[in-house]
PDB file of C-alpha atoms in Angstrom:
ATOM      1  CA  MET A   1     -15.787 -17.647  13.145  1.00 35.00           C
ATOM      2  CA  ILE A   2     -17.896 -14.920  14.723  1.00 37.00           C
ATOM      3  CA  ASP A   3     -21.135 -15.850  16.413  1.00 40.00           C
ATOM      4  CA  LYS A   4     -23.986 -14.583  14.216  1.00 40.00           C
ATOM      5  CA  ALA A   5     -25.842 -13.373  17.251  1.00 37.00           C
ATOM      6  CA  MET A   6     -22.960 -11.076  18.094  1.00 40.00           C
ATOM      7  CA  THR A   7     -22.788  -9.470  14.663  1.00 44.00           C
ATOM      8  CA  ALA A   8     -22.950  -5.711  14.944  1.00 45.00           C
ATOM      9  CA  GLY A   9     -23.787  -5.035  11.311  1.00 49.00           C
ATOM     10  CA  PRO A  10     -26.846  -5.789   9.208  1.00 54.00           C
ATOM     11  CA  ILE A  11     -27.799  -9.347   8.310  1.00 57.00           C
ATOM     12  CA  PRO A  12     -27.960  -9.874   4.510  1.00 59.00           C
ATOM     13  CA  THR A  13     -31.599  -9.781   3.449  1.00 57.00           C
ATOM     14  CA  SER A  14     -31.469  -9.332  -0.331  1.00 70.00           C
ATOM     15  CA  ARG A  15     -29.742 -11.267  -3.069  1.00 77.00           C
ATOM     16  CA  GLY A  16     -26.751  -9.769  -4.771  1.00 72.00           C
ATOM     17  CA  ARG A  17     -27.117  -8.193  -8.195  1.00 83.00           C
ATOM     18  CA  PHE A  18     -24.586  -7.859 -10.997  1.00 83.00           C
ATOM     19  CA  ARG A  19     -23.529  -4.405  -9.843  1.00 87.00           C
ATOM     20  CA  ASP A  20     -22.855  -5.767  -6.349  1.00 84.00           C
ATOM     21  CA  TYR A  21     -20.293  -8.214  -7.732  1.00 87.00           C
ATOM     22  CA  VAL A  22     -18.703  -5.346  -9.647  1.00 88.00           C
ATOM     23  CA  ALA A  23     -18.680  -3.189  -6.499  1.00 87.00           C
ATOM     24  CA  ILE A  24     -16.641  -5.660  -4.431  1.00 89.00           C
ATOM     25  CA  ALA A  25     -13.828  -5.429  -7.000  1.00 89.00           C
ATOM     26  CA  ARG A  26     -13.390  -1.849  -5.657  1.00 87.00           C
ATOM     27  CA  LEU A  27     -12.401  -0.217  -8.909  1.00 86.00           C
ATOM     28  CA  ASP A  28     -12.641   3.092  -7.053  1.00 80.00           C
ATOM     29  CA  HIS A  29      -9.422   2.081  -5.256  1.00 81.00           C
ATOM     30  CA  MET A  30      -7.394   2.403  -8.460  1.00 82.00           C
ATOM     31  CA  THR A  31      -5.829   5.565  -7.046  1.00 79.00           C
ATOM     32  CA  LYS A  32      -3.565   3.287  -4.976  1.00 80.00           C
ATOM     33  CA  HIS A  33      -1.787   2.323  -8.196  1.00 85.00           C
ATOM     34  CA  VAL A  34      -0.108   5.731  -8.099  1.00 85.00           C
ATOM     35  CA  PHE A  35       2.672   3.825  -6.315  1.00 86.00           C
ATOM     36  CA  ILE A  36       3.485   2.223  -9.688  1.00 92.00           C
ATOM     37  CA  LEU A  37       4.472   5.575 -11.222  1.00 90.00           C
ATOM     38  CA  PRO A  38       7.735   6.088  -9.258  1.00 88.00           C
ATOM     39  CA  GLY A  39       8.865   2.668 -10.477  1.00 90.00           C
ATOM     40  CA  ILE A  40       8.276   3.763 -14.079  1.00 90.00           C
ATOM     41  CA  ILE A  41      10.025   7.110 -13.596  1.00 87.00           C
ATOM     42  CA  LEU A  42      13.003   5.781 -11.625  1.00 88.00           C
ATOM     43  CA  ALA A  43      13.632   3.011 -14.153  1.00 89.00           C
ATOM     44  CA  TYR A  44      13.838   5.653 -16.885  1.00 85.00           C
ATOM     45  CA  VAL A  45      16.130   7.883 -14.832  1.00 82.00           C
ATOM     46  CA  LEU A  46      18.470   5.263 -13.364  1.00 84.00           C
ATOM     47  CA  VAL A  47      18.657   2.438 -15.886  1.00 84.00           C
ATOM     48  CA  HIS A  48      18.452   4.318 -19.198  1.00 74.00           C
ATOM     49  CA  PRO A  49      16.879   1.241 -20.751  1.00 65.00           C
ATOM     50  CA  ALA A  50      17.750   0.316 -24.324  1.00 55.00           C
ATOM     51  CA  VAL A  51      14.315  -1.253 -24.709  1.00 62.00           C
ATOM     52  CA  GLN A  52      11.842   1.359 -25.895  1.00 68.00           C
ATOM     53  CA  THR A  53       8.638   0.973 -23.919  1.00 73.00           C
ATOM     54  CA  GLY A  54       5.500   1.841 -25.840  1.00 80.00           C
ATOM     55  CA  PRO A  55       2.289   3.205 -24.330  1.00 86.00           C
ATOM     56  CA  LEU A  56       0.597  -0.175 -24.828  1.00 89.00           C
ATOM     57  CA  THR A  57       3.138  -1.831 -22.530  1.00 89.00           C
ATOM     58  CA  ILE A  58       2.338   0.624 -19.749  1.00 91.00           C
ATOM     59  CA  LEU A  59      -1.406   0.330 -20.434  1.00 93.00           C
ATOM     60  CA  PHE A  60      -1.336  -3.488 -20.282  1.00 94.00           C
ATOM     61  CA  GLY A  61       0.857  -3.329 -17.172  1.00 93.00           C
ATOM     62  CA  LEU A  62      -1.603  -1.052 -15.412  1.00 94.00           C
ATOM     63  CA  LEU A  63      -4.557  -3.206 -16.475  1.00 95.00           C
ATOM     64  CA  SER A  64      -2.779  -6.282 -15.121  1.00 95.00           C
ATOM     65  CA  ALA A  65      -2.164  -4.561 -11.787  1.00 95.00           C
ATOM     66  CA  VAL A  66      -5.772  -3.350 -11.580  1.00 94.00           C
ATOM     67  CA  ALA A  67      -7.145  -6.832 -12.345  1.00 95.00           C
ATOM     68  CA  ILE A  68      -4.990  -8.557  -9.711  1.00 96.00           C
ATOM     69  CA  ALA A  69      -5.667  -5.875  -7.094  1.00 95.00           C
ATOM     70  CA  SER A  70      -9.404  -6.231  -7.770  1.00 95.00           C
ATOM     71  CA  ALA A  71      -9.110 -10.009  -7.370  1.00 95.00           C
ATOM     72  CA  ASN A  72      -7.483  -9.434  -3.981  1.00 95.00           C
ATOM     73  CA  TYR A  73     -10.279  -7.030  -3.024  1.00 94.00           C
ATOM     74  CA  VAL A  74     -12.943  -9.561  -4.050  1.00 94.00           C
ATOM     75  CA  ILE A  75     -11.528 -12.301  -1.846  1.00 94.00           C
ATOM     76  CA  ASN A  76     -10.871  -9.795   0.937  1.00 91.00           C
ATOM     77  CA  GLU A  77     -14.433  -8.503   1.072  1.00 90.00           C
ATOM     78  CA  TRP A  78     -15.916 -11.996   0.831  1.00 90.00           C
ATOM     79  CA  LEU A  79     -13.788 -13.562   3.587  1.00 91.00           C
ATOM     80  CA  ASP A  80     -14.072 -10.478   5.813  1.00 87.00           C
ATOM     81  CA  ARG A  81     -17.838 -10.016   5.566  1.00 87.00           C
ATOM     82  CA  GLU A  82     -18.571 -11.305   9.086  1.00 85.00           C
ATOM     83  CA  PHE A  83     -15.689  -9.320  10.586  1.00 82.00           C
ATOM     84  CA  ASP A  84     -16.520  -6.107   8.707  1.00 79.00           C
ATOM     85  CA  ALA A  85     -19.979  -6.189  10.287  1.00 81.00           C
ATOM     86  CA  PHE A  86     -18.360  -4.948  13.506  1.00 81.00           C
ATOM     87  CA  HIS A  87     -16.782  -1.899  11.858  1.00 77.00           C
ATOM     88  CA  PRO A  88     -18.833   1.338  11.951  1.00 74.00           C
ATOM     89  CA  LEU A  89     -18.048   2.119   8.293  1.00 74.00           C
ATOM     90  CA  LYS A  90     -17.170  -1.210   6.715  1.00 78.00           C
ATOM     91  CA  CYS A  91     -20.465  -2.689   7.886  1.00 78.00           C
ATOM     92  CA  ALA A  92     -21.923  -0.890   4.851  1.00 78.00           C
ATOM     93  CA  ARG A  93     -19.848  -2.973   2.448  1.00 81.00           C
ATOM     94  CA  THR A  94     -21.710  -4.933  -0.181  1.00 81.00           C
ATOM     95  CA  ALA A  95     -20.742  -8.399   1.091  1.00 81.00           C
ATOM     96  CA  VAL A  96     -22.057  -7.539   4.576  1.00 83.00           C
ATOM     97  CA  HIS A  97     -25.572  -6.458   3.663  1.00 80.00           C
ATOM     98  CA  ARG A  98     -26.081  -8.419   0.427  1.00 81.00           C
ATOM     99  CA  SER A  99     -26.467 -12.182   0.086  1.00 84.00           C
ATOM    100  CA  LEU A 100     -23.804 -13.024  -2.480  1.00 86.00           C
ATOM    101  CA  SER A 101     -23.188 -16.364  -4.149  1.00 88.00           C
ATOM    102  CA  ALA A 102     -19.932 -18.114  -3.200  1.00 89.00           C
ATOM    103  CA  PRO A 103     -19.538 -19.829  -6.611  1.00 92.00           C
ATOM    104  CA  ILE A 104     -19.951 -16.490  -8.386  1.00 92.00           C
ATOM    105  CA  ILE A 105     -17.480 -14.827  -6.000  1.00 92.00           C
ATOM    106  CA  TYR A 106     -14.788 -17.440  -6.593  1.00 94.00           C
ATOM    107  CA  THR A 107     -15.446 -17.412 -10.336  1.00 95.00           C
ATOM    108  CA  GLU A 108     -15.055 -13.632 -10.368  1.00 95.00           C
ATOM    109  CA  TYR A 109     -11.827 -13.962  -8.382  1.00 96.00           C
ATOM    110  CA  MET A 110     -10.380 -16.559 -10.758  1.00 96.00           C
ATOM    111  CA  LEU A 111     -11.355 -14.581 -13.859  1.00 96.00           C
ATOM    112  CA  LEU A 112      -9.648 -11.455 -12.534  1.00 96.00           C
ATOM    113  CA  VAL A 113      -6.520 -13.440 -11.636  1.00 97.00           C
ATOM    114  CA  ILE A 114      -6.454 -15.083 -15.080  1.00 97.00           C
ATOM    115  CA  VAL A 115      -6.841 -11.720 -16.832  1.00 96.00           C
ATOM    116  CA  GLY A 116      -4.151 -10.122 -14.677  1.00 96.00           C
ATOM    117  CA  LEU A 117      -1.631 -12.943 -15.103  1.00 96.00           C
ATOM    118  CA  SER A 118      -2.377 -13.339 -18.812  1.00 96.00           C
ATOM    119  CA  LEU A 119      -1.546  -9.682 -19.400  1.00 95.00           C
ATOM    120  CA  ALA A 120       1.526 -10.016 -17.176  1.00 95.00           C
ATOM    121  CA  MET A 121       2.897 -12.960 -19.174  1.00 94.00           C
ATOM    122  CA  GLY A 122       3.361 -10.719 -22.194  1.00 91.00           C
ATOM    123  CA  LEU A 123       5.386  -8.122 -20.293  1.00 92.00           C
ATOM    124  CA  GLY A 124       8.486 -10.108 -19.412  1.00 90.00           C
ATOM    125  CA  THR A 125       9.669 -12.553 -16.790  1.00 93.00           C
ATOM    126  CA  VAL A 126      10.223 -10.009 -14.004  1.00 94.00           C
ATOM    127  CA  PHE A 127       6.783  -8.471 -14.443  1.00 95.00           C
ATOM    128  CA  ALA A 128       5.117 -11.895 -14.641  1.00 96.00           C
ATOM    129  CA  TRP A 129       6.732 -13.232 -11.456  1.00 96.00           C
ATOM    130  CA  THR A 130       5.985  -9.984  -9.643  1.00 96.00           C
ATOM    131  CA  ALA A 131       2.340 -10.320 -10.684  1.00 96.00           C
ATOM    132  CA  VAL A 132       2.336 -13.871  -9.287  1.00 97.00           C
ATOM    133  CA  GLY A 133       3.719 -12.439  -6.034  1.00 96.00           C
ATOM    134  CA  PHE A 134       0.887  -9.891  -6.052  1.00 96.00           C
ATOM    135  CA  VAL A 135      -1.665 -12.713  -6.241  1.00 96.00           C
ATOM    136  CA  LEU A 136       0.069 -14.700  -3.498  1.00 96.00           C
ATOM    137  CA  SER A 137       0.227 -11.647  -1.224  1.00 95.00           C
ATOM    138  CA  GLY A 138      -3.568 -11.416  -1.348  1.00 94.00           C
ATOM    139  CA  ILE A 139      -3.934 -15.093  -0.463  1.00 95.00           C
ATOM    140  CA  ILE A 140      -1.428 -14.958   2.392  1.00 95.00           C
ATOM    141  CA  TYR A 141      -3.058 -11.825   3.811  1.00 94.00           C
ATOM    142  CA  ASN A 142      -6.670 -13.002   3.607  1.00 92.00           C
ATOM    143  CA  VAL A 143      -6.941 -16.782   3.524  1.00 92.00           C
ATOM    144  CA  MET A 144      -6.722 -19.250   6.392  1.00 91.00           C
ATOM    145  CA  PRO A 145      -4.749 -20.951   7.822  1.00 91.00           C
ATOM    146  CA  VAL A 146      -2.097 -18.235   7.376  1.00 91.00           C
ATOM    147  CA  ARG A 147      -4.276 -15.080   7.160  1.00 91.00           C
ATOM    148  CA  THR A 148      -1.591 -12.666   8.324  1.00 93.00           C
ATOM    149  CA  LYS A 149      -4.105  -9.852   8.770  1.00 91.00           C
ATOM    150  CA  ASP A 150      -5.080 -11.472  12.091  1.00 90.00           C
ATOM    151  CA  ARG A 151      -1.506 -11.385  13.442  1.00 91.00           C
ATOM    152  CA  VAL A 152      -0.239  -8.334  15.286  1.00 93.00           C
ATOM    153  CA  TYR A 153       2.442  -6.321  13.389  1.00 94.00           C
ATOM    154  CA  LEU A 154       2.600  -9.019  10.714  1.00 94.00           C
ATOM    155  CA  ASP A 155      -0.724  -7.676   9.419  1.00 93.00           C
ATOM    156  CA  VAL A 156       0.883  -4.314   8.689  1.00 95.00           C
ATOM    157  CA  LEU A 157       4.056  -5.781   7.189  1.00 95.00           C
ATOM    158  CA  SER A 158       2.197  -8.237   4.955  1.00 94.00           C
ATOM    159  CA  GLU A 159      -0.309  -5.647   3.714  1.00 93.00           C
ATOM    160  CA  SER A 160       2.364  -3.054   2.989  1.00 94.00           C
ATOM    161  CA  VAL A 161       4.395  -5.504   0.881  1.00 95.00           C
ATOM    162  CA  ASN A 162       2.013  -4.491  -1.920  1.00 93.00           C
ATOM    163  CA  ASN A 163       3.935  -1.208  -2.122  1.00 93.00           C
ATOM    164  CA  PRO A 164       7.277  -2.681  -3.286  1.00 95.00           C
ATOM    165  CA  ILE A 165       5.304  -5.066  -5.503  1.00 96.00           C
ATOM    166  CA  ARG A 166       3.701  -2.093  -7.245  1.00 95.00           C
ATOM    167  CA  LEU A 167       7.116  -0.433  -7.540  1.00 94.00           C
ATOM    168  CA  MET A 168       8.457  -3.615  -9.145  1.00 95.00           C
ATOM    169  CA  LEU A 169       5.565  -3.686 -11.611  1.00 95.00           C
ATOM    170  CA  GLY A 170       6.255  -0.121 -12.716  1.00 94.00           C
ATOM    171  CA  TRP A 171      10.002  -0.737 -12.946  1.00 94.00           C
ATOM    172  CA  ALA A 172       9.539  -3.951 -14.976  1.00 93.00           C
ATOM    173  CA  MET A 173       7.442  -2.112 -17.560  1.00 92.00           C
ATOM    174  CA  ILE A 174      10.463   0.063 -18.409  1.00 91.00           C
ATOM    175  CA  ALA A 175      13.500  -2.069 -17.531  1.00 89.00           C
ATOM    176  CA  PRO A 176      12.267  -5.658 -17.910  1.00 88.00           C
ATOM    177  CA  TYR A 177      15.731  -7.197 -17.518  1.00 86.00           C
ATOM    178  CA  THR A 178      16.690  -5.594 -14.211  1.00 89.00           C
ATOM    179  CA  ILE A 179      15.427  -5.479 -10.627  1.00 91.00           C
ATOM    180  CA  PRO A 180      15.176  -2.291  -8.525  1.00 92.00           C
ATOM    181  CA  PRO A 181      17.818  -1.729  -5.811  1.00 93.00           C
ATOM    182  CA  ALA A 182      17.081  -3.477  -2.513  1.00 94.00           C
ATOM    183  CA  SER A 183      17.366  -0.146  -0.674  1.00 94.00           C
ATOM    184  CA  LEU A 184      14.551   1.281  -2.823  1.00 94.00           C
ATOM    185  CA  LEU A 185      12.326  -1.754  -2.297  1.00 95.00           C
ATOM    186  CA  LEU A 186      12.890  -1.608   1.468  1.00 96.00           C
ATOM    187  CA  THR A 187      12.142   2.128   1.449  1.00 95.00           C
ATOM    188  CA  TYR A 188       8.829   1.414  -0.242  1.00 94.00           C
ATOM    189  CA  TRP A 189       8.041  -1.459   2.095  1.00 96.00           C
ATOM    190  CA  MET A 190       8.737   0.450   5.305  1.00 96.00           C
ATOM    191  CA  GLY A 191       7.006   3.541   3.928  1.00 94.00           C
ATOM    192  CA  GLY A 192       3.944   1.410   3.211  1.00 93.00           C
ATOM    193  CA  ALA A 193       4.151  -0.088   6.699  1.00 95.00           C
ATOM    194  CA  PHE A 194       4.113   3.451   8.107  1.00 95.00           C
ATOM    195  CA  LEU A 195       0.964   4.243   6.099  1.00 91.00           C
ATOM    196  CA  MET A 196      -0.801   1.041   7.194  1.00 92.00           C
ATOM    197  CA  ALA A 197       0.150   1.469  10.861  1.00 94.00           C
ATOM    198  CA  ALA A 198      -1.102   5.068  10.730  1.00 93.00           C
ATOM    199  CA  LYS A 199      -4.334   3.794   9.193  1.00 90.00           C
ATOM    200  CA  ARG A 200      -4.800   1.351  12.079  1.00 91.00           C
ATOM    201  CA  LEU A 201      -3.977   4.083  14.581  1.00 92.00           C
ATOM    202  CA  ALA A 202      -6.683   6.299  13.051  1.00 89.00           C
ATOM    203  CA  GLU A 203      -9.175   3.418  13.179  1.00 88.00           C
ATOM    204  CA  TYR A 204      -8.256   2.579  16.772  1.00 88.00           C
ATOM    205  CA  ARG A 205      -8.641   6.169  17.970  1.00 89.00           C
ATOM    206  CA  ASP A 206     -11.935   6.793  16.158  1.00 84.00           C
ATOM    207  CA  ILE A 207     -13.646   3.540  17.131  1.00 84.00           C
ATOM    208  CA  SER A 208     -12.414   3.721  20.724  1.00 84.00           C
ATOM    209  CA  ALA A 209     -13.548   7.337  21.030  1.00 81.00           C
ATOM    210  CA  GLY A 210     -17.001   6.250  19.873  1.00 74.00           C
ATOM    211  CA  GLY A 211     -17.245   3.662  22.635  1.00 74.00           C
ATOM    212  CA  GLY A 212     -16.592   0.694  20.368  1.00 73.00           C
ATOM    213  CA  ALA A 213     -13.232  -0.446  21.754  1.00 77.00           C
ATOM    214  CA  ASP A 214     -14.684  -3.864  22.640  1.00 81.00           C
ATOM    215  CA  LEU A 215     -15.650  -4.375  18.982  1.00 80.00           C
ATOM    216  CA  LEU A 216     -12.137  -3.807  17.632  1.00 83.00           C
ATOM    217  CA  PRO A 217     -10.820  -7.378  18.201  1.00 84.00           C
ATOM    218  CA  ARG A 218     -14.005  -8.741  16.633  1.00 83.00           C
ATOM    219  CA  TYR A 219     -13.467  -6.607  13.545  1.00 83.00           C
ATOM    220  CA  ARG A 220      -9.787  -7.531  13.334  1.00 84.00           C
ATOM    221  CA  ARG A 221      -8.126  -9.951  15.727  1.00 86.00           C
ATOM    222  CA  SER A 222      -4.788  -8.128  15.662  1.00 87.00           C
ATOM    223  CA  PHE A 223      -6.500  -5.205  17.413  1.00 87.00           C
ATOM    224  CA  GLY A 224      -6.688  -7.418  20.493  1.00 85.00           C
ATOM    225  CA  ARG A 225      -3.000  -6.654  21.043  1.00 89.00           C
ATOM    226  CA  TYR A 226      -2.809  -3.159  19.609  1.00 89.00           C
ATOM    227  CA  THR A 227      -2.993   0.008  21.662  1.00 90.00           C
ATOM    228  CA  ALA A 228      -2.784   3.636  20.602  1.00 89.00           C
ATOM    229  CA  GLU A 229       0.695   3.745  22.133  1.00 93.00           C
ATOM    230  CA  ASN A 230       2.256   0.748  20.399  1.00 93.00           C
ATOM    231  CA  LEU A 231       0.671   1.736  17.087  1.00 94.00           C
ATOM    232  CA  ALA A 232       2.170   5.227  17.367  1.00 94.00           C
ATOM    233  CA  VAL A 233       5.575   3.763  18.272  1.00 95.00           C
ATOM    234  CA  SER A 234       5.405   1.373  15.315  1.00 96.00           C
ATOM    235  CA  CYS A 235       4.639   4.333  13.019  1.00 95.00           C
ATOM    236  CA  LEU A 236       7.800   6.015  14.295  1.00 95.00           C
ATOM    237  CA  LEU A 237       9.856   2.849  13.769  1.00 96.00           C
ATOM    238  CA  TYR A 238       8.622   2.307  10.201  1.00 96.00           C
ATOM    239  CA  ALA A 239       9.181   5.988   9.326  1.00 95.00           C
ATOM    240  CA  ILE A 240      12.784   5.885  10.635  1.00 95.00           C
ATOM    241  CA  LEU A 241      13.538   2.654   8.760  1.00 96.00           C
ATOM    242  CA  SER A 242      12.024   4.038   5.568  1.00 95.00           C
ATOM    243  CA  ALA A 243      14.084   7.227   5.877  1.00 93.00           C
ATOM    244  CA  PHE A 244      17.248   5.189   6.529  1.00 94.00           C
ATOM    245  CA  PHE A 245      16.814   2.979   3.456  1.00 95.00           C
ATOM    246  CA  LEU A 246      15.842   6.031   1.407  1.00 92.00           C
ATOM    247  CA  ALA A 247      19.052   7.809   2.433  1.00 90.00           C
ATOM    248  CA  VAL A 248      21.078   4.735   1.425  1.00 91.00           C
ATOM    249  CA  PHE A 249      19.350   4.674  -1.960  1.00 91.00           C
ATOM    250  CA  LEU A 250      19.763   8.413  -2.580  1.00 86.00           C
ATOM    251  CA  ILE A 251      23.451   8.526  -1.670  1.00 84.00           C
ATOM    252  CA  LYS A 252      24.235   5.497  -3.812  1.00 86.00           C
ATOM    253  CA  TYR A 253      22.199   6.265  -6.929  1.00 85.00           C
ATOM    254  CA  ARG A 254      21.442   9.979  -7.067  1.00 84.00           C
ATOM    255  CA  GLN A 255      23.019  12.106  -4.357  1.00 86.00           C
ATOM    256  CA  GLU A 256      21.198  15.232  -5.491  1.00 87.00           C
ATOM    257  CA  TYR A 257      17.943  13.740  -4.219  1.00 87.00           C
ATOM    258  CA  ILE A 258      19.250  14.043  -0.658  1.00 87.00           C
ATOM    259  CA  PHE A 259      18.035  17.663  -0.631  1.00 89.00           C
ATOM    260  CA  ALA A 260      14.460  16.383  -0.917  1.00 89.00           C
ATOM    261  CA  LEU A 261      14.737  14.425   2.343  1.00 89.00           C
ATOM    262  CA  PRO A 262      13.497  17.285   4.593  1.00 91.00           C
ATOM    263  CA  LEU A 263      10.429  17.654   2.351  1.00 91.00           C
ATOM    264  CA  ILE A 264       9.809  13.909   2.493  1.00 91.00           C
ATOM    265  CA  ALA A 265      10.060  14.095   6.298  1.00 91.00           C
ATOM    266  CA  ILE A 266       7.410  16.836   6.274  1.00 91.00           C
ATOM    267  CA  LEU A 267       5.215  14.581   4.107  1.00 90.00           C
ATOM    268  CA  PHE A 268       5.513  11.765   6.672  1.00 91.00           C
ATOM    269  CA  ALA A 269       4.734  14.203   9.491  1.00 91.00           C
ATOM    270  CA  SER A 270       1.682  15.517   7.618  1.00 88.00           C
ATOM    271  CA  TYR A 271       0.313  11.999   7.221  1.00 88.00           C
ATOM    272  CA  PHE A 272       0.891  11.177  10.884  1.00 91.00           C
ATOM    273  CA  TRP A 273      -0.841  14.423  11.853  1.00 89.00           C
ATOM    274  CA  LEU A 274      -3.830  13.344   9.745  1.00 85.00           C
ATOM    275  CA  ALA A 275      -3.922   9.970  11.528  1.00 87.00           C
ATOM    276  CA  MET A 276      -4.255  11.752  14.878  1.00 88.00           C
ATOM    277  CA  LEU A 277      -7.325  13.761  13.839  1.00 84.00           C
ATOM    278  CA  PRO A 278     -10.867  12.595  14.706  1.00 84.00           C
ATOM    279  CA  GLY A 279     -12.576  11.025  11.706  1.00 79.00           C
ATOM    280  CA  SER A 280      -9.257  10.976   9.869  1.00 76.00           C
ATOM    281  CA  VAL A 281      -9.102  10.215   6.149  1.00 75.00           C
ATOM    282  CA  ALA A 282      -5.995   8.185   7.026  1.00 75.00           C
ATOM    283  CA  ALA A 283      -8.403   5.404   7.974  1.00 73.00           C
ATOM    284  CA  ARG A 284      -9.550   5.342   4.335  1.00 72.00           C
ATOM    285  CA  PRO A 285      -6.417   5.834   2.180  1.00 67.00           C
ATOM    286  CA  GLU A 286      -8.406   5.877  -1.072  1.00 63.00           C
ATOM    287  CA  ARG A 287      -9.766   9.267   0.039  1.00 68.00           C
ATOM    288  CA  LEU A 288      -6.457  10.893   0.924  1.00 69.00           C
ATOM    289  CA  PHE A 289      -6.681  13.165  -2.110  1.00 70.00           C
ATOM    290  CA  ARG A 290      -9.321  15.116  -0.165  1.00 71.00           C
ATOM    291  CA  SER A 291      -6.655  16.409   2.214  1.00 75.00           C
ATOM    292  CA  ARG A 292      -5.334  19.606   0.636  1.00 79.00           C
ATOM    293  CA  ARG A 293      -2.415  19.799   3.056  1.00 81.00           C
ATOM    294  CA  LEU A 294      -1.270  16.275   2.232  1.00 81.00           C
ATOM    295  CA  MET A 295      -1.718  16.802  -1.505  1.00 84.00           C
ATOM    296  CA  LEU A 296       0.277  20.038  -1.334  1.00 88.00           C
ATOM    297  CA  ALA A 297       3.097  18.314   0.571  1.00 85.00           C
ATOM    298  CA  SER A 298       3.067  15.483  -1.994  1.00 86.00           C
ATOM    299  CA  LEU A 299       3.223  17.894  -4.926  1.00 89.00           C
ATOM    300  CA  VAL A 300       6.151  19.756  -3.357  1.00 91.00           C
ATOM    301  CA  VAL A 301       8.043  16.468  -2.924  1.00 89.00           C
ATOM    302  CA  VAL A 302       7.315  15.419  -6.518  1.00 86.00           C
ATOM    303  CA  ALA A 303       8.357  18.835  -7.835  1.00 90.00           C
ATOM    304  CA  SER A 304      11.609  18.792  -5.850  1.00 90.00           C
ATOM    305  CA  LEU A 305      12.510  15.280  -7.007  1.00 85.00           C
ATOM    306  CA  THR A 306      11.700  16.232 -10.606  1.00 85.00           C
ATOM    307  CA  ALA A 307      13.922  19.310 -10.426  1.00 89.00           C
ATOM    308  CA  LEU A 308      16.765  17.397  -8.753  1.00 87.00           C
ATOM    309  CA  THR A 309      16.628  14.800 -11.526  1.00 82.00           C
ATOM    310  CA  PHE A 310      17.975  17.414 -13.949  1.00 84.00           C
ATOM    311  CA  ILE A 311      20.290  19.325 -11.587  1.00 86.00           C
ATOM    312  CA  ASP A 312      23.793  17.872 -11.197  1.00 84.00           C
ATOM    313  CA  MET A 313      25.853  18.785  -8.120  1.00 85.00           C
ATOM    314  CA  PRO A 314      29.359  17.283  -8.566  1.00 83.00           C
ATOM    315  CA  PHE A 315      30.567  18.775  -5.266  1.00 80.00           C
ATOM    316  CA  LEU A 316      28.405  16.233  -3.407  1.00 79.00           C
ATOM    317  CA  ASN A 317      30.872  13.484  -4.393  1.00 75.00           C
ATOM    318  CA  ALA A 318      33.580  15.158  -2.342  1.00 73.00           C
ATOM    319  CA  LEU A 319      31.249  15.745   0.581  1.00 69.00           C
ATOM    320  CA  SER A 320      30.281  12.077   0.731  1.00 70.00           C
ATOM    321  CA  ALA A 321      33.866  10.848   0.857  1.00 73.00           C
ATOM    322  CA  PRO A 322      35.262  10.034   4.355  1.00 74.00           C
ATOM    323  CA  SER A 323      37.191  12.969   5.804  1.00 73.00           C
ATOM    324  CA  PHE A 324      38.396  14.148   9.189  1.00 75.00           C
ATOM    325  CA  LEU A 325      39.371  17.532  10.552  1.00 76.00           C
ATOM    326  CA  ARG A 326      42.880  17.567  11.924  1.00 80.00           C
ATOM    327  CA  VAL A 327      43.401  19.581  15.086  1.00 85.00           C
ATOM    328  CA  ASN A 328      46.907  20.732  15.943  1.00 77.00           C
ATOM    329  CA  LEU A 329      47.409  21.057  19.691  1.00 71.00           C
TER     330      LEU A 329
END
């Protein structure tokens, strides 16, 4: 618990209103659910499901994901209010400068969880259990005594697990009786870890450059052991692991996609470049769409993967088989 006298942000002076309780659900973060779409598309492409998924299934699936994510945001903002007061931007969050009611907060959290899980129950066993995992991930990340967000490296890995969870949700909407390949889930997980580590690197550089390095561990305890160097190295590690698992997935399930790997590498490089800029939008992923360069790189990757979905290259089967050149001396 942070000493109130040391709080860098404003002390709550006014009571919360209805719109404040809506605000902490962060519905403006719904753009993050774009990570569900590849699960939907890949399930269609790879599984060829016999079950015909209607638009209502996808709508209810998305609503379930939004409700559970909002529940996680509610508990996150409430439990982090004293820590966020030390952050130059997050100190403006509703829970920091408004006096909110704990009973209302926990009621809002439970209602969102109930809505999310109730919708999930009607979408199959895989979707329902994945939704339960989504709820548990928010508890593990935010709530003591575990609260993985305070633990160096584990904070990144536990936050980024939401990426494969979202992939699973999208996949289960289309192919409710199967589970995505492990290589694809690991690709998503390590790719998410890269994004989260880059986000922390951007935060570290910006806050340190502004003379607030001493506030970083008070905002998030894991920053007590982070440096710009080990964050950059961890970004490199997560990017390499993501690329490795992606290559395994592509070669095994759709070899044609391998030609998109250089474009995906450029996308990773573009994001890392953003994280190194002063005042980077990488520190606020919900605003990444404002980066034209990143959006262009993303669109090129999506376009290439879409094209390669319909282009068959049988010669790749021969190229992937083991072979050796014989040299006659």
